[in-house]
Short mmCIF file of C-alpha atoms in Angstrom, two decimals:
data_model
loop_
_atom_site.label_atom_id
_atom_site.label_comp_id
_atom_site.label_asym_id
_atom_site.label_seq_id
_atom_site.Cartn_x
_atom_site.Cartn_y
_atom_site.Cartn_z
CA UNK A 1 -0.04 -0.17 0.12
CA UNK A 2 1.09 3.37 -0.58
CA UNK A 3 2.41 4.68 2.96
CA UNK A 4 5.00 6.97 3.13
CA UNK A 5 8.12 6.16 4.82
CA UNK A 6 7.35 8.70 7.65
CA UNK A 7 3.95 6.55 8.15
CA UNK A 8 5.69 3.62 8.16
CA UNK A 9 8.55 4.66 10.20
CA UNK A 10 5.54 6.08 12.72
CA UNK A 11 3.94 2.62 12.59
CA UNK A 12 6.99 1.13 13.62
CA UNK A 13 7.62 3.03 16.26
CA UNK A 14 4.01 2.77 17.85
CA UNK A 15 4.90 -1.30 18.36
CA UNK A 16 6.47 0.13 21.83
CA UNK A 17 3.16 1.40 22.90
CA UNK A 18 1.58 -2.26 22.57
CA UNK A 19 4.07 -3.22 24.82
CA UNK A 20 4.04 -0.62 27.44
CA UNK A 21 0.70 -1.10 27.94
CA UNK A 22 0.77 -4.83 28.47
CA UNK A 23 4.44 -4.24 30.60
CA UNK A 24 2.00 -2.01 32.40
CA UNK A 25 -1.15 -4.27 33.28
CA UNK A 26 -2.06 -5.28 37.03
CA UNK A 27 -2.00 -9.03 36.01
CA UNK A 28 1.32 -9.56 33.97
CA UNK A 29 3.19 -7.49 36.55
CA UNK A 30 2.16 -10.14 39.02
CA UNK A 31 3.37 -12.57 36.95
CA UNK A 32 6.63 -13.96 36.93
CA UNK A 33 8.75 -13.99 33.33
CA UNK A 34 4.57 -12.78 32.06
CA UNK A 35 5.95 -9.83 30.55
CA UNK A 36 9.02 -11.30 28.98
CA UNK A 37 6.92 -14.30 28.02
CA UNK A 38 4.23 -11.90 26.04
CA UNK A 39 6.98 -9.53 24.56
CA UNK A 40 8.83 -12.44 22.93
CA UNK A 41 5.59 -14.20 21.92
CA UNK A 42 4.33 -10.90 20.21
CA UNK A 43 8.25 -9.62 18.83
CA UNK A 44 8.45 -13.23 17.31
CA UNK A 45 4.91 -13.57 15.06
CA UNK A 46 4.09 -9.78 14.84
CA UNK A 47 6.97 -7.60 13.36
CA UNK A 48 7.50 -9.33 10.60
CA UNK A 49 5.84 -10.26 7.31
CA UNK A 50 4.20 -7.74 4.81
CA UNK A 51 1.76 -6.24 7.01
CA UNK A 52 -0.83 -6.29 4.32
CA UNK A 53 -3.91 -6.01 7.20
CA UNK A 54 -2.34 -2.99 8.84
CA UNK A 55 -1.22 -1.45 5.48
CA UNK A 56 -4.71 -1.58 4.85
CA UNK A 57 -6.43 -0.43 7.29
CA UNK A 58 -4.69 2.24 7.46
CA UNK A 59 -4.19 3.49 3.78
CA UNK A 60 -8.31 3.07 5.03
CA UNK A 61 -8.38 5.23 7.59
CA UNK A 62 -5.82 8.32 6.07
CA UNK A 63 -7.83 8.36 2.98
CA UNK A 64 -11.13 8.61 5.14
CA UNK A 65 -10.43 10.81 7.52
CA UNK A 66 -7.22 13.09 5.86
CA UNK A 67 -7.08 15.62 9.11
CA UNK A 68 -7.03 13.77 12.20
CA UNK A 69 -5.54 15.05 15.32
CA UNK A 70 -2.23 13.33 17.40
CA UNK A 71 -4.53 11.76 19.06
CA UNK A 72 -6.42 10.37 16.72
CA UNK A 73 -3.56 9.58 14.78
CA UNK A 74 -2.19 7.62 17.60
CA UNK A 75 -5.65 5.87 17.67
CA UNK A 76 -5.22 4.69 14.22
CA UNK A 77 -1.55 3.61 14.41
CA UNK A 78 -2.21 1.28 17.40
CA UNK A 79 -5.58 -0.42 15.79
CA UNK A 80 -2.73 -1.18 13.01
CA UNK A 81 -0.99 -3.06 15.26
CA UNK A 82 -4.37 -4.82 16.60
CA UNK A 83 -4.87 -6.18 12.53
CA UNK A 84 -1.18 -7.80 12.70
CA UNK A 85 -2.25 -9.08 15.75
CA UNK A 86 -5.22 -11.05 14.79
CA UNK A 87 -2.99 -12.20 11.87
CA UNK A 88 -0.97 -13.68 14.17
CA UNK A 89 -2.99 -15.67 16.52
CA UNK A 90 -4.21 -17.02 13.19
CA UNK A 91 -1.32 -17.87 11.83
CA UNK A 92 -0.09 -19.86 15.23
CA UNK A 93 -3.35 -22.23 15.09
CA UNK A 94 -3.05 -22.30 11.51
CA UNK A 95 1.18 -23.90 11.81
CA UNK A 96 -0.25 -26.27 14.72
CA UNK A 97 -3.08 -27.62 12.79
CA UNK A 98 -1.21 -28.29 9.70
CA UNK A 99 1.95 -29.34 11.26
CA UNK A 100 3.84 -26.27 8.85
CA UNK A 101 7.75 -25.75 9.65
CA UNK A 102 8.03 -22.80 8.58
CA UNK A 103 6.38 -19.29 8.61
CA UNK A 104 8.12 -16.09 7.45
CA UNK A 105 11.09 -17.53 6.85
CA UNK A 106 11.39 -18.80 9.96
CA UNK A 107 10.92 -21.89 11.75
CA UNK A 108 6.99 -21.88 13.15
CA UNK A 109 6.41 -20.80 16.73
CA UNK A 110 5.43 -24.13 18.19
CA UNK A 111 8.35 -26.00 16.86
CA UNK A 112 10.73 -24.04 18.86
CA UNK A 113 12.15 -25.86 21.76
CA UNK A 114 10.86 -24.02 24.22
CA UNK A 115 7.48 -23.40 23.17
CA UNK A 116 6.19 -26.43 21.83
CA UNK A 117 2.72 -27.27 22.36
CA UNK A 118 2.42 -23.79 24.61
CA UNK A 119 1.46 -22.25 21.67
CA UNK A 120 -2.26 -23.37 21.62
CA UNK A 121 -1.92 -20.97 24.69
CA UNK A 122 0.22 -18.57 22.87
CA UNK A 123 -2.09 -17.77 20.20
CA UNK A 124 -4.98 -17.02 22.80
CA UNK A 125 -2.54 -14.87 25.05
CA UNK A 126 -2.62 -12.44 21.59
CA UNK A 127 -6.31 -12.98 21.25
CA UNK A 128 -6.67 -11.36 25.02
CA UNK A 129 -4.10 -8.87 24.44
CA UNK A 130 -5.81 -7.16 21.25
CA UNK A 131 -9.38 -6.51 23.38
CA UNK A 132 -7.16 -5.49 26.62
CA UNK A 133 -5.75 -3.10 24.36
CA UNK A 134 -8.49 -1.83 22.90
CA UNK A 135 -10.21 -1.47 25.93
CA UNK A 136 -7.05 0.88 27.04
CA UNK A 137 -7.40 3.22 23.79
CA UNK A 138 -11.08 3.32 22.72
CA UNK A 139 -13.27 2.31 25.55
CA UNK A 140 -14.09 6.14 26.55
CA UNK A 141 -15.06 6.55 22.53
CA UNK A 142 -18.51 6.22 21.42
CA UNK A 143 -18.30 3.09 18.66
CA UNK A 144 -16.39 0.94 21.42
CA UNK A 145 -19.12 -1.22 21.75
CA UNK A 146 -19.57 -1.50 18.00
CA UNK A 147 -15.82 -2.33 17.64
CA UNK A 148 -15.76 -5.11 20.43
CA UNK A 149 -18.68 -6.32 17.85
CA UNK A 150 -16.48 -5.99 14.38
CA UNK A 151 -13.63 -8.02 15.98
CA UNK A 152 -15.60 -10.89 17.96
CA UNK A 153 -17.34 -11.56 14.56
CA UNK A 154 -14.51 -11.46 12.42
CA UNK A 155 -12.94 -13.90 14.83
CA UNK A 156 -15.90 -16.20 15.47
CA UNK A 157 -16.34 -15.87 11.04
CA UNK A 158 -12.63 -16.67 11.26
CA UNK A 159 -12.70 -19.88 13.94
CA UNK A 160 -15.99 -21.18 11.41
CA UNK A 161 -13.54 -21.16 8.20
CA UNK A 162 -10.50 -22.66 9.90
CA UNK A 163 -12.64 -25.34 11.29
CA UNK A 164 -14.04 -26.00 8.24
CA UNK A 165 -10.99 -26.07 6.00
CA UNK A 166 -9.15 -27.93 8.89
CA UNK A 167 -11.98 -30.57 8.24
CA UNK A 168 -12.09 -30.55 4.51
CA UNK A 169 -8.57 -32.76 4.48
CA UNK A 170 -10.21 -35.52 5.72
CA UNK A 171 -12.52 -35.64 3.19
CA UNK A 172 -12.62 -37.49 -0.20
CA UNK A 173 -11.99 -35.20 -2.96
CA UNK A 174 -15.55 -35.08 -4.50
CA UNK A 175 -16.08 -32.64 -1.29
CA UNK A 176 -13.89 -30.22 -2.65
CA UNK A 177 -15.70 -27.90 -4.85
CA UNK A 178 -15.69 -24.67 -5.81
CA UNK A 179 -18.92 -23.50 -3.33
CA UNK A 180 -16.61 -24.92 -0.55
CA UNK A 181 -13.63 -23.33 -1.59
CA UNK A 182 -15.57 -19.82 -1.41
CA UNK A 183 -17.11 -20.66 1.93
CA UNK A 184 -13.27 -21.32 3.33
CA UNK A 185 -12.18 -18.77 1.90
CA UNK A 186 -14.79 -15.87 2.42
CA UNK A 187 -14.64 -17.05 6.56
CA UNK A 188 -11.23 -17.73 7.24
CA UNK A 189 -9.01 -15.29 4.83
CA UNK A 190 -11.71 -12.48 3.69
CA UNK A 191 -13.77 -11.42 6.51
CA UNK A 192 -10.82 -10.83 9.51
CA UNK A 193 -8.17 -9.97 6.61
CA UNK A 194 -10.27 -7.30 3.90
CA UNK A 195 -13.40 -6.43 5.77
CA UNK A 196 -12.13 -5.98 8.71
CA UNK A 197 -10.09 -3.31 8.67
CA UNK A 198 -12.14 -1.67 6.37
CA UNK A 199 -15.08 -1.82 8.33
CA UNK A 200 -13.33 -0.51 11.60
CA UNK A 201 -11.62 2.76 9.47
CA UNK A 202 -14.99 3.32 8.33
CA UNK A 203 -15.98 2.94 12.11
CA UNK A 204 -13.18 5.32 13.03
CA UNK A 205 -13.75 7.69 10.92
CA UNK A 206 -17.88 8.45 11.43
CA UNK A 207 -17.93 7.53 14.77
CA UNK A 208 -20.83 5.75 14.38
CA UNK A 209 -21.92 1.57 13.62
CA UNK A 210 -22.64 1.50 9.84
CA UNK A 211 -23.21 -1.20 7.84
CA UNK A 212 -20.41 -1.21 5.25
CA UNK A 213 -22.48 -1.00 1.82
CA UNK A 214 -22.94 -4.14 0.49
CA UNK A 215 -21.55 -3.01 -2.96
CA UNK A 216 -18.14 -2.48 -0.82
CA UNK A 217 -18.45 -5.64 0.97
CA UNK A 218 -18.79 -7.78 -2.14
CA UNK A 219 -15.48 -6.19 -3.89
CA UNK A 220 -13.69 -6.64 -0.59
CA UNK A 221 -14.15 -10.12 -0.68
CA UNK A 222 -13.41 -10.40 -3.85
CA UNK A 223 -10.45 -8.68 -3.29
CA UNK A 224 -9.46 -11.05 -0.26
CA UNK A 225 -10.66 -14.10 -2.69
CA UNK A 226 -7.89 -12.50 -5.86
CA UNK A 227 -5.53 -12.86 -3.04
CA UNK A 228 -5.94 -16.49 -1.88
CA UNK A 229 -5.92 -17.58 -5.42
CA UNK A 230 -2.76 -16.05 -5.47
CA UNK A 231 -1.84 -17.56 -2.08
CA UNK A 232 -2.89 -21.21 -2.78
CA UNK A 233 -1.30 -21.02 -6.57
CA UNK A 234 2.02 -19.83 -4.93
CA UNK A 235 1.96 -22.89 -2.27
CA UNK A 236 1.64 -25.42 -5.52
CA UNK A 237 4.15 -23.84 -7.60
CA UNK A 238 6.31 -20.55 -5.56
CA UNK A 239 10.01 -21.47 -4.09
CA UNK A 240 10.04 -21.06 -0.24
CA UNK A 241 12.30 -18.64 -0.45
CA UNK A 242 10.36 -16.26 -1.35
CA UNK A 243 7.20 -16.89 -0.07
CA UNK A 244 8.57 -17.38 3.25
CA UNK A 245 6.62 -20.80 4.02
CA UNK A 246 7.36 -24.13 3.04
CA UNK A 247 4.03 -25.85 0.18
CA UNK A 248 2.11 -27.73 2.32
CA UNK A 249 -1.50 -27.57 0.96
CA UNK A 250 -1.01 -30.67 -1.32
CA UNK A 251 0.51 -33.33 1.59
CA UNK A 252 -2.05 -31.81 4.37
CA UNK A 253 -5.01 -32.67 1.63
CA UNK A 254 -6.31 -28.60 1.01
CA UNK A 255 -8.67 -27.67 -0.34
CA UNK A 256 -7.46 -24.98 -2.62
CA UNK A 257 -7.73 -23.27 -5.69
CA UNK A 258 -5.17 -25.54 -8.22
CA UNK A 259 -7.01 -28.44 -6.70
CA UNK A 260 -10.76 -27.57 -7.10
CA UNK A 261 -10.13 -26.34 -11.10
CA UNK A 262 -8.19 -29.29 -11.47
CA UNK A 263 -10.97 -31.38 -10.36
CA UNK A 264 -13.17 -30.30 -12.55
CA UNK A 265 -10.95 -30.61 -16.00
CA UNK A 266 -9.17 -33.92 -14.79
CA UNK A 267 -9.79 -36.82 -16.74
CA UNK A 268 -11.61 -40.15 -14.64
CA UNK A 269 -7.63 -41.46 -15.05
CA UNK A 270 -6.21 -38.13 -13.65
CA UNK A 271 -9.04 -38.07 -10.73
CA UNK A 272 -8.33 -41.41 -9.61
CA UNK A 273 -4.89 -40.09 -9.70
CA UNK A 274 -5.08 -37.40 -7.77
CA UNK A 275 -7.52 -39.06 -4.97
CA UNK A 276 -4.14 -41.64 -4.74
CA UNK A 277 -1.51 -39.31 -4.40
CA UNK A 278 -3.72 -35.72 -2.77
CA UNK A 279 -2.82 -35.63 0.77
CA UNK A 280 -0.12 -37.57 1.35
CA UNK A 281 2.88 -36.29 3.01
CA UNK A 282 5.41 -38.20 0.38
CA UNK A 283 7.42 -36.30 -2.10
CA UNK A 284 6.61 -38.05 -4.68
CA UNK A 285 3.52 -38.28 -4.44
CA UNK A 286 3.19 -34.59 -4.26
CA UNK A 287 5.64 -33.86 -7.59
CA UNK A 288 2.86 -36.36 -9.09
CA UNK A 289 -0.21 -33.84 -8.52
CA UNK A 290 2.32 -30.96 -9.09
CA UNK A 291 2.35 -32.76 -12.76
CA UNK A 292 -1.18 -33.48 -13.14
CA UNK A 293 -1.90 -29.32 -12.46
CA UNK A 294 0.42 -28.62 -15.32
CA UNK A 295 -0.66 -31.61 -17.53
CA UNK A 296 -4.23 -29.62 -16.87
CA UNK A 297 -2.36 -25.87 -17.54
CA UNK A 298 -3.50 -24.80 -14.04
CA UNK A 299 -0.74 -22.02 -14.37
CA UNK A 300 -1.98 -21.36 -17.62
CA UNK A 301 -5.61 -20.61 -16.26
CA UNK A 302 -3.85 -19.06 -13.79
CA UNK A 303 -2.45 -16.02 -15.34
CA UNK A 304 -5.32 -15.82 -17.42
CA UNK A 305 -8.15 -15.51 -14.77
CA UNK A 306 -5.43 -13.32 -12.42
CA UNK A 307 -5.37 -11.07 -15.08
CA UNK A 308 -9.39 -11.28 -16.16
CA UNK A 309 -9.94 -10.99 -12.36
CA UNK A 310 -8.07 -7.96 -11.72
CA UNK A 311 -10.08 -6.13 -14.75
CA UNK A 312 -13.65 -7.32 -13.18
CA UNK A 313 -11.74 -5.84 -9.64
CA UNK A 314 -11.27 -2.26 -11.61
CA UNK A 315 -14.63 -2.68 -12.83
CA UNK A 316 -16.49 -3.22 -9.66
CA UNK A 317 -14.78 -0.14 -8.30
CA UNK A 318 -15.42 2.23 -11.01
CA UNK A 319 -19.64 1.60 -10.66
CA UNK A 320 -18.72 2.81 -6.66
CA UNK A 321 -20.32 6.43 -6.57
CA UNK A 322 -17.54 8.88 -5.69
CA UNK A 323 -16.60 8.58 -2.18
CA UNK A 324 -13.45 8.32 -0.69
CA UNK A 325 -13.44 4.29 -0.11
CA UNK A 326 -12.73 3.79 -3.93
CA UNK A 327 -9.38 5.19 -4.01
CA UNK A 328 -7.84 3.04 -1.63
CA UNK A 329 -9.54 0.32 -2.69
CA UNK A 330 -7.92 0.34 -6.24
CA UNK A 331 -4.83 1.26 -4.84
CA UNK A 332 -5.47 -2.01 -2.89
CA UNK A 333 -5.78 -4.56 -6.39
CA UNK A 334 -2.86 -2.08 -8.12
CA UNK A 335 -0.83 -3.71 -5.05
CA UNK A 336 -1.96 -7.33 -4.96
CA UNK A 337 -1.88 -7.51 -9.09
CA UNK A 338 1.78 -6.86 -8.47
CA UNK A 339 2.30 -7.93 -4.86
CA UNK A 340 3.43 -4.78 -3.60
CA UNK A 341 2.98 -4.34 0.32
#
């Protein structure tokens, strides 16, 4: 997203304010080693990464409310970190459930020797830190209750999507359909990843709960779907050194865009081979699935739909009234097309 160097530097510096709130919390103070644990947890899992959700929120906030007092700006920057903390808790949970080994180019949190399965407590801790900080900075705002509702709603929908994603791993491939895939992505990725940042930005700018216009919400969901298809494709065909994690969707039996597209195109024999090889933690079987994808021209189809998808997104955005939201939706779409975030 198009944030100035000054914006980014100020945002990064605000992370220390998050830590200071936790350091001063009575419960944390009363727990031996409590702050040291939370600081390590947050520095390891929140600081790195593309910060896409924070950038999306900040871009929306600066566009919707360009004239901000110092206190309002501080609250916006704090909220940006809360978006990243929600992302971090979801990724820790996701990595545990997927038996992942690397995230953002580093060993997954739960695989660190001194962490292990205590990570199941850690992602809950991040969640509670989010609401503690919301209370600290936003409880006197008229929109406080609506803000808490938005976060609770998005986190709950995300857990539903995470569960559906996990349950599909044990299902036969015949149950992995476009409809199921879209439900997984809408719940697991689109709502907290794209809808929440914009909805909160609009709430803070207007100081009252407004349902995000249905057309804007649809565009945000389409943007989230576009991004998820990119991620799915890169998991299968990208280099781990470039995407910061090992591609595990095939070995874990995930319901993904390459798979549902392949199942729509595959012959009876190819479907049988996919059924035999998909979801197996065997490098040869993973390689065979990728060969079938290549035979079905999945990479070429991906290139085509990414082009048509971006065109459709821009057309949808142009249909919006001349609203400040329109400008940053264009900016988001351009950034996603080139993965510049």
